[in-house]
Short mmCIF file of C-alpha atoms and ligand atoms in Angstrom, two decimals:
data_model
loop_
_atom_site.label_atom_id
_atom_site.label_comp_id
_atom_site.label_asym_id
_atom_site.label_seq_id
_atom_site.Cartn_x
_atom_site.Cartn_y
_atom_site.Cartn_z
CA UNK A 286 45.41 -79.44 140.53
CA UNK A 287 43.10 -81.61 142.63
CA UNK A 288 43.38 -81.64 146.39
CA UNK A 289 44.83 -85.20 146.34
CA UNK A 290 47.45 -84.38 143.71
CA UNK A 291 48.44 -81.18 145.49
CA UNK A 292 51.98 -81.05 146.82
CA UNK A 293 51.00 -78.13 149.04
CA UNK A 294 48.48 -80.11 151.07
CA UNK A 295 50.77 -82.76 152.64
CA UNK A 296 53.46 -80.17 153.39
CA UNK A 297 50.92 -77.93 155.14
CA UNK A 298 49.62 -80.91 157.13
CA UNK A 299 53.13 -81.91 158.25
CA UNK A 300 53.86 -78.30 159.20
CA UNK A 301 50.72 -77.92 161.26
CA UNK A 302 51.61 -81.02 163.25
CA UNK A 303 54.66 -79.24 164.73
CA UNK A 304 55.41 -75.67 163.67
CA UNK A 305 54.05 -72.80 165.78
CA UNK A 306 53.91 -69.80 163.45
CA UNK A 307 54.60 -66.16 164.38
CA UNK A 308 51.85 -63.56 164.47
CA UNK A 309 49.14 -66.19 163.92
CA UNK A 310 46.09 -67.52 165.74
CA UNK A 311 46.97 -71.11 164.93
CA UNK A 312 43.35 -72.23 165.12
CA UNK A 313 42.65 -70.28 161.93
CA UNK A 314 44.91 -72.63 159.96
CA UNK A 315 43.98 -73.94 157.52
CA UNK A 316 40.23 -73.24 157.32
CA UNK A 317 40.23 -69.42 157.53
CA UNK A 318 43.89 -68.87 156.79
CA UNK A 319 45.65 -70.89 154.10
CA UNK A 320 49.14 -72.14 154.91
CA UNK A 321 51.29 -71.96 151.80
CA UNK A 322 54.47 -74.02 151.52
CA UNK A 323 57.03 -72.01 149.53
CA UNK A 324 59.71 -74.01 147.79
CA UNK A 325 61.71 -71.30 146.06
CA UNK A 326 62.00 -67.60 145.38
CA UNK A 327 62.63 -65.92 142.07
CA UNK A 328 63.19 -62.15 142.11
CA UNK A 329 60.05 -60.47 143.43
CA UNK A 330 58.16 -63.77 143.23
CA UNK A 331 57.66 -66.72 145.57
CA UNK A 332 56.72 -70.16 144.24
CA UNK A 333 54.72 -72.75 146.18
CA UNK A 334 55.02 -76.54 146.03
CA UNK A 335 52.24 -76.71 143.42
CA UNK A 336 54.10 -74.24 141.21
CA UNK A 337 51.79 -71.28 141.88
CA UNK A 338 53.59 -67.91 141.83
CA UNK A 339 52.99 -65.08 144.31
CA UNK A 340 54.25 -61.56 143.80
CA UNK A 341 55.78 -60.53 147.16
CA UNK A 342 54.22 -57.08 147.53
CA UNK A 343 55.53 -56.64 151.07
CA UNK A 344 59.11 -57.97 150.72
CA UNK A 345 58.42 -60.72 153.28
CA UNK A 346 57.91 -58.37 156.21
CA UNK A 347 59.96 -55.60 154.60
CA UNK A 348 63.20 -57.51 154.58
CA UNK A 349 63.90 -58.37 150.95
CA UNK A 350 65.60 -55.70 148.85
CA UNK A 351 66.97 -57.21 145.65
CA UNK A 352 64.82 -60.26 145.11
CA UNK A 353 64.47 -63.71 146.59
CA UNK A 354 67.44 -65.98 145.95
CA UNK A 355 69.42 -63.01 144.64
CA UNK A 356 72.39 -64.68 142.90
CA UNK A 357 74.98 -62.18 144.12
CA UNK A 358 73.95 -62.49 147.76
CA UNK A 359 73.56 -66.28 147.45
CA UNK A 360 77.09 -66.59 146.04
CA UNK A 361 78.55 -64.48 148.86
CA UNK A 362 76.78 -66.66 151.43
CA UNK A 363 78.02 -69.89 149.81
CA UNK A 364 81.59 -68.62 149.56
CA UNK A 365 81.67 -67.46 153.17
CA UNK A 366 80.00 -70.66 154.44
CA UNK A 367 82.72 -72.72 152.77
CA UNK A 368 85.46 -70.69 154.51
CA UNK A 369 84.22 -69.78 158.02
CA UNK A 370 80.72 -70.36 159.36
CA UNK A 371 81.08 -68.75 162.71
CA UNK A 372 83.45 -67.67 165.39
CA UNK A 373 82.46 -65.81 168.53
CA UNK A 374 83.15 -62.10 168.33
CA UNK A 375 84.51 -61.79 171.89
CA UNK A 376 88.27 -61.91 171.59
CA UNK A 377 88.09 -62.74 167.86
CA UNK A 378 87.29 -60.91 164.68
CA UNK A 379 87.04 -61.65 160.98
CA UNK A 380 87.05 -59.80 157.69
CA UNK A 381 83.25 -59.77 157.08
CA UNK A 382 82.46 -58.24 160.51
CA UNK A 383 85.15 -55.58 160.36
CA UNK A 384 84.55 -54.77 156.72
CA UNK A 385 80.80 -54.42 157.30
CA UNK A 386 81.44 -52.14 160.29
CA UNK A 387 83.74 -49.99 158.11
CA UNK A 388 81.11 -49.87 155.37
CA UNK A 389 78.23 -49.01 157.73
CA UNK A 390 80.29 -46.25 159.35
CA UNK A 391 81.01 -44.89 155.85
CA UNK A 392 77.40 -44.81 154.61
CA UNK A 393 75.50 -43.96 157.81
CA UNK A 394 74.80 -40.39 158.94
CA UNK A 395 78.17 -38.91 159.87
CA UNK A 396 79.48 -39.49 163.37
CA UNK A 397 78.13 -43.02 163.77
CA UNK A 398 81.45 -44.78 163.97
CA UNK A 399 80.85 -47.67 166.39
CA UNK A 400 79.00 -50.84 165.40
CA UNK A 401 77.51 -53.49 167.72
CA UNK A 402 76.00 -56.58 166.11
CA UNK A 403 73.00 -58.71 167.03
CA UNK A 404 70.66 -60.93 165.09
CA UNK A 405 67.08 -59.62 164.92
CA UNK A 406 65.56 -56.17 164.97
CA UNK A 407 64.21 -56.48 168.50
CA UNK A 408 67.64 -57.47 169.84
CA UNK A 409 69.12 -54.32 168.26
CA UNK A 410 66.51 -52.23 170.06
CA UNK A 411 67.38 -53.98 173.33
CA UNK A 412 71.02 -53.03 172.79
CA UNK A 413 70.20 -49.38 172.09
CA UNK A 414 67.98 -49.11 175.19
CA UNK A 415 70.51 -50.79 177.48
CA UNK A 416 73.44 -48.87 176.02
CA UNK A 417 71.73 -45.52 176.53
CA UNK A 418 70.80 -46.40 180.12
CA UNK A 419 74.32 -47.66 180.85
CA UNK A 420 75.88 -44.57 179.24
CA UNK A 421 74.10 -42.29 181.70
CA UNK A 422 75.02 -44.54 184.60
CA UNK A 423 78.67 -44.40 183.54
CA UNK A 424 78.31 -40.64 183.20
CA UNK A 425 77.28 -40.38 186.86
CA UNK A 426 73.54 -40.01 186.22
CA UNK A 427 72.00 -43.27 187.44
CA UNK A 428 68.68 -41.52 188.05
CA UNK A 429 68.05 -41.63 184.30
CA UNK A 430 65.94 -44.76 183.95
CA UNK A 431 63.10 -43.74 181.64
CA UNK A 432 62.51 -43.69 177.89
CA UNK A 433 60.21 -41.53 175.80
CA UNK A 434 58.45 -43.44 173.02
CA UNK A 435 55.82 -42.34 170.54
CA UNK A 436 52.18 -43.32 170.52
CA UNK A 437 51.54 -45.95 167.85
CA UNK A 438 55.20 -47.03 167.88
CA UNK A 439 56.45 -50.57 167.24
CA UNK A 440 60.02 -51.61 168.05
CA UNK A 441 59.78 -55.40 168.30
CA UNK A 442 58.51 -57.98 170.74
CA UNK A 443 61.22 -58.89 173.22
CA UNK A 444 60.32 -57.37 176.57
CA UNK A 445 62.36 -54.16 176.35
CA UNK A 446 61.41 -53.49 172.74
CA UNK A 447 57.77 -54.27 173.50
CA UNK A 448 57.86 -51.90 176.47
CA UNK A 449 58.57 -48.96 174.14
CA UNK A 450 55.97 -50.15 171.64
CA UNK A 451 52.42 -48.90 171.76
CA UNK A 452 50.32 -51.40 169.84
CA UNK A 453 47.79 -53.00 172.21
CA UNK A 454 47.52 -56.10 169.99
CA UNK A 455 51.07 -57.08 170.90
CA UNK A 456 51.58 -55.22 174.17
CA UNK A 457 48.45 -55.52 176.26
CA UNK A 458 48.76 -59.13 177.44
CA UNK A 459 52.36 -58.65 178.54
CA UNK A 460 51.77 -55.25 180.14
CA UNK A 461 52.46 -56.52 183.69
CA UNK A 462 55.97 -57.59 182.58
CA UNK A 463 56.96 -54.32 180.92
CA UNK A 464 58.56 -51.07 182.11
CA UNK A 465 56.48 -47.96 181.54
CA UNK A 466 57.74 -45.51 178.95
CA UNK A 467 56.67 -41.89 178.77
CA UNK A 468 54.45 -41.77 175.68
CA UNK A 469 54.52 -38.73 173.41
CA UNK A 470 51.83 -38.16 170.77
CA UNK A 471 52.65 -39.43 167.30
CA UNK A 472 53.47 -36.82 164.64
CA UNK A 473 51.33 -38.85 162.19
CA UNK A 474 50.15 -36.42 159.51
CA UNK A 475 46.73 -38.14 159.40
CA UNK A 476 46.10 -36.43 162.75
CA UNK A 477 46.17 -33.02 161.07
CA UNK A 478 43.59 -30.60 162.32
CA UNK A 479 41.58 -28.62 159.76
CA UNK A 480 43.91 -26.32 157.84
CA UNK A 481 47.10 -28.02 159.07
CA UNK A 482 49.77 -29.32 156.68
CA UNK A 483 52.24 -32.11 157.45
CA UNK A 484 54.82 -29.69 158.86
CA UNK A 485 52.23 -27.99 161.06
CA UNK A 486 51.44 -31.36 162.65
CA UNK A 487 55.19 -31.91 163.17
CA UNK A 488 55.53 -28.51 164.87
CA UNK A 489 52.53 -29.13 167.12
CA UNK A 490 53.88 -32.53 168.15
CA UNK A 491 57.32 -31.05 168.82
CA UNK A 492 55.56 -28.70 171.23
CA UNK A 493 54.14 -31.75 173.04
CA UNK A 494 57.60 -33.33 173.13
CA UNK A 495 59.12 -30.15 174.56
CA UNK A 496 56.56 -30.16 177.35
CA UNK A 497 57.44 -33.77 178.21
CA UNK A 498 61.16 -33.06 178.17
CA UNK A 499 60.71 -30.00 180.38
CA UNK A 500 59.15 -32.31 182.98
CA UNK A 501 61.10 -35.52 182.53
CA UNK A 502 64.50 -34.85 180.89
CA UNK A 503 66.49 -35.41 184.08
CA UNK A 504 64.98 -38.89 184.44
CA UNK A 505 65.16 -39.75 180.74
CA UNK A 506 67.81 -41.77 178.94
CA UNK A 507 66.54 -41.43 175.37
CA UNK A 508 63.72 -40.73 172.98
CA UNK A 509 63.12 -43.62 170.57
CA UNK A 510 61.50 -43.06 167.20
CA UNK A 511 60.81 -44.81 163.87
CA UNK A 512 61.97 -42.12 161.42
CA UNK A 513 59.41 -40.96 158.81
CA UNK A 514 57.13 -44.03 158.88
CA UNK A 515 55.65 -45.91 161.83
CA UNK A 516 55.38 -49.13 159.92
CA UNK A 517 53.67 -51.77 162.10
CA UNK A 518 51.46 -49.04 163.55
CA UNK A 519 49.68 -48.83 160.18
CA UNK A 520 52.22 -47.13 157.89
CA UNK A 521 51.68 -43.78 159.60
CA UNK A 522 53.92 -41.08 158.17
CA UNK A 523 55.37 -37.80 159.37
CA UNK A 524 57.31 -34.86 157.98
CA UNK A 525 61.15 -34.86 158.14
CA UNK A 526 60.81 -31.56 160.05
CA UNK A 527 59.69 -33.60 163.07
CA UNK A 528 63.02 -35.43 163.14
CA UNK A 529 65.03 -32.24 162.69
CA UNK A 530 63.14 -30.64 165.56
CA UNK A 531 63.40 -33.76 167.70
CA UNK A 532 67.18 -33.86 167.29
CA UNK A 533 67.35 -30.22 168.37
CA UNK A 534 65.17 -30.91 171.42
CA UNK A 535 67.26 -33.94 172.42
CA UNK A 536 70.39 -31.75 172.21
CA UNK A 537 68.78 -28.94 174.17
CA UNK A 538 67.61 -31.25 176.97
CA UNK A 539 70.66 -33.52 176.77
CA UNK A 540 68.92 -36.84 176.17
CA UNK A 541 69.81 -39.46 173.56
CA UNK A 542 67.95 -39.96 170.31
CA UNK A 543 67.49 -43.58 169.17
CA UNK A 544 66.50 -43.91 165.51
CA UNK A 545 64.96 -47.30 164.80
CA UNK A 546 65.48 -47.67 161.05
CA UNK A 547 64.99 -51.43 161.17
CA UNK A 548 62.04 -51.15 158.78
CA UNK A 549 62.78 -47.91 156.94
CA UNK A 550 66.55 -48.21 156.43
CA UNK A 551 68.25 -49.14 153.17
CA UNK A 552 66.22 -47.00 150.82
CA UNK A 553 62.62 -47.65 151.82
CA UNK A 554 61.78 -43.96 152.28
CA UNK A 555 63.64 -42.79 149.17
CA UNK A 556 67.03 -42.11 150.78
CA UNK A 557 69.44 -44.75 152.05
CA UNK A 558 68.50 -43.82 155.62
CA UNK A 559 65.38 -41.89 156.59
CA UNK A 560 67.42 -39.65 158.94
CA UNK A 561 69.17 -38.19 155.88
CA UNK A 562 65.95 -36.38 154.91
CA UNK A 563 66.09 -34.49 158.18
CA UNK A 564 69.89 -34.06 158.00
CA UNK A 565 70.32 -35.52 161.48
CA UNK A 566 72.61 -37.99 163.20
CA UNK A 567 70.95 -39.93 166.01
CA UNK A 568 72.99 -41.15 168.99
CA UNK A 569 71.95 -44.72 168.16
CA UNK A 570 70.85 -46.09 164.81
CA UNK A 571 69.19 -49.55 164.78
CA UNK A 572 69.37 -51.54 161.54
CA UNK A 573 68.18 -54.99 160.49
CA UNK A 574 65.72 -56.49 157.93
CA UNK A 575 67.21 -55.10 154.66
CA UNK A 576 70.73 -55.09 156.12
CA UNK A 577 71.45 -58.49 154.51
CA UNK A 578 69.15 -57.78 151.56
CA UNK A 579 66.67 -59.85 153.56
CA UNK A 580 68.63 -63.07 153.16
CA UNK A 581 69.76 -63.78 156.73
CA UNK A 582 69.04 -62.50 160.23
CA UNK A 583 71.47 -59.78 161.26
CA UNK A 584 71.10 -56.48 163.07
CA UNK A 585 73.41 -53.68 164.05
CA UNK A 586 73.37 -50.71 166.39
CA UNK A 587 75.54 -47.82 165.30
CA UNK A 588 76.58 -45.28 167.91
CA UNK A 589 78.94 -42.37 168.31
CA UNK A 590 82.46 -42.20 169.65
CA UNK A 591 81.13 -40.14 172.57
CA UNK A 592 78.93 -43.05 173.59
CA UNK A 593 81.75 -45.54 173.09
CA UNK A 594 84.26 -43.58 175.18
CA UNK A 595 81.89 -43.55 178.16
CA UNK A 596 82.19 -47.35 178.41
CA UNK A 597 85.99 -47.43 178.68
CA UNK A 598 87.36 -47.86 182.19
CA UNK A 599 88.78 -50.28 184.73
CA UNK A 600 87.34 -53.78 184.43
CA UNK A 601 86.25 -53.72 188.08
CA UNK A 602 84.22 -50.54 187.60
CA UNK A 603 81.74 -52.52 185.45
CA UNK A 604 81.49 -49.77 182.87
CA UNK A 605 81.86 -52.17 179.92
CA UNK A 606 78.88 -53.10 177.78
CA UNK A 607 78.76 -56.81 178.53
CA UNK A 608 75.59 -57.51 176.53
CA UNK A 609 76.23 -60.48 174.23
CA UNK A 610 74.58 -62.74 171.69
CA UNK A 611 76.24 -65.97 170.56
CA UNK A 612 75.85 -65.15 166.89
CA UNK A 613 76.89 -61.47 167.08
CA UNK A 614 78.55 -60.56 163.79
CA UNK A 615 78.07 -63.98 162.22
CA UNK A 616 80.44 -64.11 159.21
CA UNK A 617 77.88 -65.55 156.76
CA UNK A 618 75.29 -62.93 157.64
CA UNK A 619 77.93 -60.16 157.40
CA UNK A 620 79.00 -61.50 153.98
CA UNK A 621 75.37 -61.34 152.82
CA UNK A 622 75.16 -57.74 154.07
CA UNK A 623 78.35 -56.78 152.24
CA UNK A 624 77.00 -58.32 149.02
CA UNK A 625 73.74 -56.40 149.43
CA UNK A 626 75.55 -53.11 150.07
CA UNK A 627 77.76 -53.72 147.03
CA UNK A 628 74.60 -53.71 144.89
CA UNK A 629 73.81 -50.23 146.22
CA UNK A 630 77.35 -49.19 145.21
CA UNK A 631 77.29 -50.72 141.75
CA UNK A 632 73.76 -49.94 140.61
CA UNK A 633 71.65 -46.75 140.65
CA UNK A 634 69.23 -48.37 143.11
CA UNK A 635 67.77 -45.23 144.69
CA UNK A 636 67.35 -43.42 141.36
CA UNK A 637 65.60 -46.44 139.86
CA UNK A 638 63.40 -46.75 142.93
CA UNK A 639 62.34 -43.12 142.67
CA UNK A 640 61.05 -43.69 139.14
CA UNK A 641 59.27 -46.90 140.16
CA UNK A 642 57.80 -45.25 143.26
CA UNK A 643 56.39 -42.49 141.03
CA UNK A 644 54.86 -45.17 138.81
CA UNK A 645 53.32 -46.87 141.86
CA UNK A 646 51.92 -43.52 143.03
CA UNK A 647 50.44 -42.86 139.59
CA UNK A 648 48.79 -46.31 139.47
CA UNK A 649 47.43 -46.02 143.03
CA UNK A 650 45.59 -42.82 142.09
CA UNK A 651 42.92 -45.06 140.57
CA UNK A 652 42.06 -46.14 144.13
CA UNK A 653 41.71 -42.66 145.56
CA UNK A 654 38.09 -42.20 144.56
CA UNK A 655 36.94 -45.60 145.82
CA UNK A 656 34.18 -45.22 148.41
CA UNK A 657 35.90 -47.62 150.85
CA UNK A 658 39.48 -46.37 150.42
CA UNK A 659 40.79 -43.52 152.59
CA UNK A 660 44.08 -41.88 153.52
CA UNK A 661 46.06 -42.89 150.43
CA UNK A 662 49.63 -41.97 151.37
CA UNK A 663 53.20 -42.59 150.32
CA UNK A 664 56.73 -41.92 151.54
CA UNK A 665 59.32 -43.03 149.00
CA UNK A 666 58.88 -46.73 148.40
CA UNK A 667 56.17 -47.23 151.05
CA UNK A 668 52.55 -46.67 150.01
CA UNK A 669 49.39 -47.38 151.99
CA UNK A 670 45.66 -46.78 152.31
CA UNK A 671 42.96 -47.70 154.79
CA UNK A 672 39.86 -49.76 154.09
CA UNK A 673 36.99 -47.83 155.66
CA UNK A 674 33.28 -48.38 156.06
CA UNK A 675 32.35 -44.76 155.44
CA UNK A 676 34.79 -42.55 153.65
CA UNK A 677 33.26 -39.20 154.56
CA UNK A 678 33.04 -40.03 158.24
CA UNK A 679 36.35 -41.98 158.00
CA UNK A 680 34.71 -44.65 160.11
CA UNK A 681 36.45 -48.00 160.39
CA UNK A 682 34.82 -51.36 159.78
CA UNK A 683 33.97 -53.32 162.93
CA UNK A 684 37.16 -55.21 163.82
CA UNK A 685 35.47 -58.62 163.89
CA UNK A 686 34.57 -58.27 160.22
CA UNK A 687 38.26 -58.78 159.38
CA UNK A 688 38.05 -56.81 156.12
CA UNK A 689 41.85 -56.79 155.89
CA UNK A 690 41.89 -60.58 156.07
CA UNK A 691 39.32 -60.78 153.28
CA UNK A 692 41.53 -58.50 151.21
CA UNK A 693 44.58 -60.68 151.97
CA UNK A 694 42.86 -63.89 150.94
CA UNK A 695 41.52 -62.47 147.72
CA UNK A 696 44.90 -61.04 146.70
CA UNK A 697 46.61 -64.32 147.56
CA UNK A 698 44.17 -66.25 145.38
CA UNK A 699 45.10 -63.93 142.55
CA UNK A 700 48.83 -64.47 143.13
CA UNK A 701 49.82 -61.37 145.10
CA UNK A 702 51.11 -61.32 148.68
CA UNK A 703 49.74 -58.17 150.33
CA UNK A 704 49.17 -58.69 154.05
CA UNK A 705 47.30 -55.73 155.52
CA UNK A 706 47.97 -54.43 159.03
CA UNK A 707 44.41 -54.69 160.33
CA UNK A 708 42.48 -52.79 157.65
CA UNK A 709 45.53 -50.87 156.40
CA UNK A 710 46.69 -52.12 153.03
CA UNK A 711 50.27 -51.27 152.13
CA UNK A 712 52.75 -51.83 149.32
CA UNK A 713 56.42 -52.37 150.01
CA UNK A 714 57.78 -54.66 147.29
CA UNK A 715 61.40 -55.69 146.64
CA UNK A 716 63.40 -53.23 144.55
CA UNK A 717 63.75 -55.67 141.64
CA UNK A 718 60.06 -55.30 140.79
CA UNK A 719 59.28 -53.87 137.33
CA UNK A 720 56.49 -51.60 136.08
CA UNK A 721 54.47 -54.53 134.70
CA UNK A 722 54.53 -56.27 138.10
CA UNK A 723 53.54 -53.02 139.83
CA UNK A 724 50.59 -52.75 137.44
CA UNK A 725 49.59 -56.36 138.21
CA UNK A 726 49.92 -55.76 141.96
CA UNK A 727 47.72 -52.64 141.86
CA UNK A 728 45.11 -54.30 139.63
CA UNK A 729 44.87 -57.22 142.04
CA UNK A 730 44.67 -54.80 145.00
CA UNK A 731 41.80 -52.98 143.31
CA UNK A 732 39.92 -56.26 142.81
CA UNK A 733 40.72 -57.29 146.40
CA UNK A 734 39.29 -53.99 147.70
CA UNK A 735 36.08 -54.76 145.82
CA UNK A 736 36.00 -58.30 147.21
CA UNK A 737 36.69 -57.14 150.78
CA UNK A 738 34.19 -54.30 150.86
C1 PLP B 258 60.65 -50.45 163.34
C2 PLP B 258 60.85 -51.86 163.79
N1 PLP B 258 61.66 -52.10 164.82
C3 PLP B 258 61.90 -53.34 165.26
C4 PLP B 258 61.32 -54.43 164.65
C5 PLP B 258 61.59 -55.81 165.17
O1 PLP B 258 62.39 -56.54 164.28
P1 PLP B 258 62.42 -58.13 164.39
O2 PLP B 258 61.07 -58.61 163.92
O3 PLP B 258 63.52 -58.54 163.46
O4 PLP B 258 62.69 -58.47 165.80
C6 PLP B 258 60.46 -54.22 163.57
C7 PLP B 258 59.80 -55.36 162.91
O5 PLP B 258 58.89 -55.25 162.12
C8 PLP B 258 60.21 -52.90 163.13
O6 PLP B 258 59.38 -52.64 162.11
#
């Protein structure tokens, strides 16, 4: 299609006149960074205004589970929208919110019986942080004001969530506005010393955490962690043993454990929740992204009855959790979530994913020997590798060379959406993808590695 006949071009021009996009240096549009108007979704594929198809290899920022425009979720949304769009959740309730809370309490690690709703992932993290702080205050320990977060963590970009995140790209500029967490080393298995296995790294990092808790437990509200995979931090992975040990340490030192499963929840790591692999129940579980199958913004914080009870008291004592969002528990979003969870109930989603994840792993082996590919890794449905300048020395490319961006553009040209985190390429497609599409995605990735290096 010629430039003049393109339907994409006028849409992109209209967009750039007004829309300020997330996570984007806007000056790079459109010369260095194409802006693609998407008009519809079809399973694992997105379709632009010119009819070009893109395989969504990253589930649109890890949100989509069962395909774009999934008919079952779309029907639930339409039905709910025709009945009740919204009612505030203070003083009112409705079937979708209460049914979703019942369902989440049923499927989550046992003991997480209380559900607070918000809209995005970051707002769920804000709730968990504030709730933990307020719990200790209600418990007569107002000196607990600090949080322990992991190096390389990402928990979102509102101020509280950003404060417990450790990625300079997002955090540095706003540093003067943020509270200071206590930062513990990441249990990332890529940091293994010679002779160490994944569990050895976990044990060593638990030793570091113990040392921090010995010093700071009395001032600490909670430890916050992304279970099994630090996603935005470059798909860095750790052994379940770290989580088991961390739960034990939090119990021993009497601090809360916040599990941020916003990215890894709903099957991404091979189990419905990553915490299951460590057989632990956190004090707070943050969920979003895949909660609605990726169709609508909704987040939830699950907590225990012990936490809940600490907030009951006389109105004047100000022990209640007064945090509120207008669209908490929006009925349409809850209906989408219920439809998505019903697919987990009715279909062998996790079993099917295991087989497809094994196929992805098998196909990715062809990349292992590439001279500019290092650290090929996978946890369940999440696979990643790093583009490196020198494989033996594991040296990175100079940042200004933007190798990841070159990879992205090449893959996009070929009809696959794979958006690296810096120079880390990762695969996290919707669950409706088939083996043939996985093969196509990996073939394009291989060609994109060649083009980028
Ligand atoms: C682990 C984790 N927590 C929190 C967030 C923030 O979610 P949201 O972008 O919906 O605010 C993200 C987003 O990528 C995430 O990966």
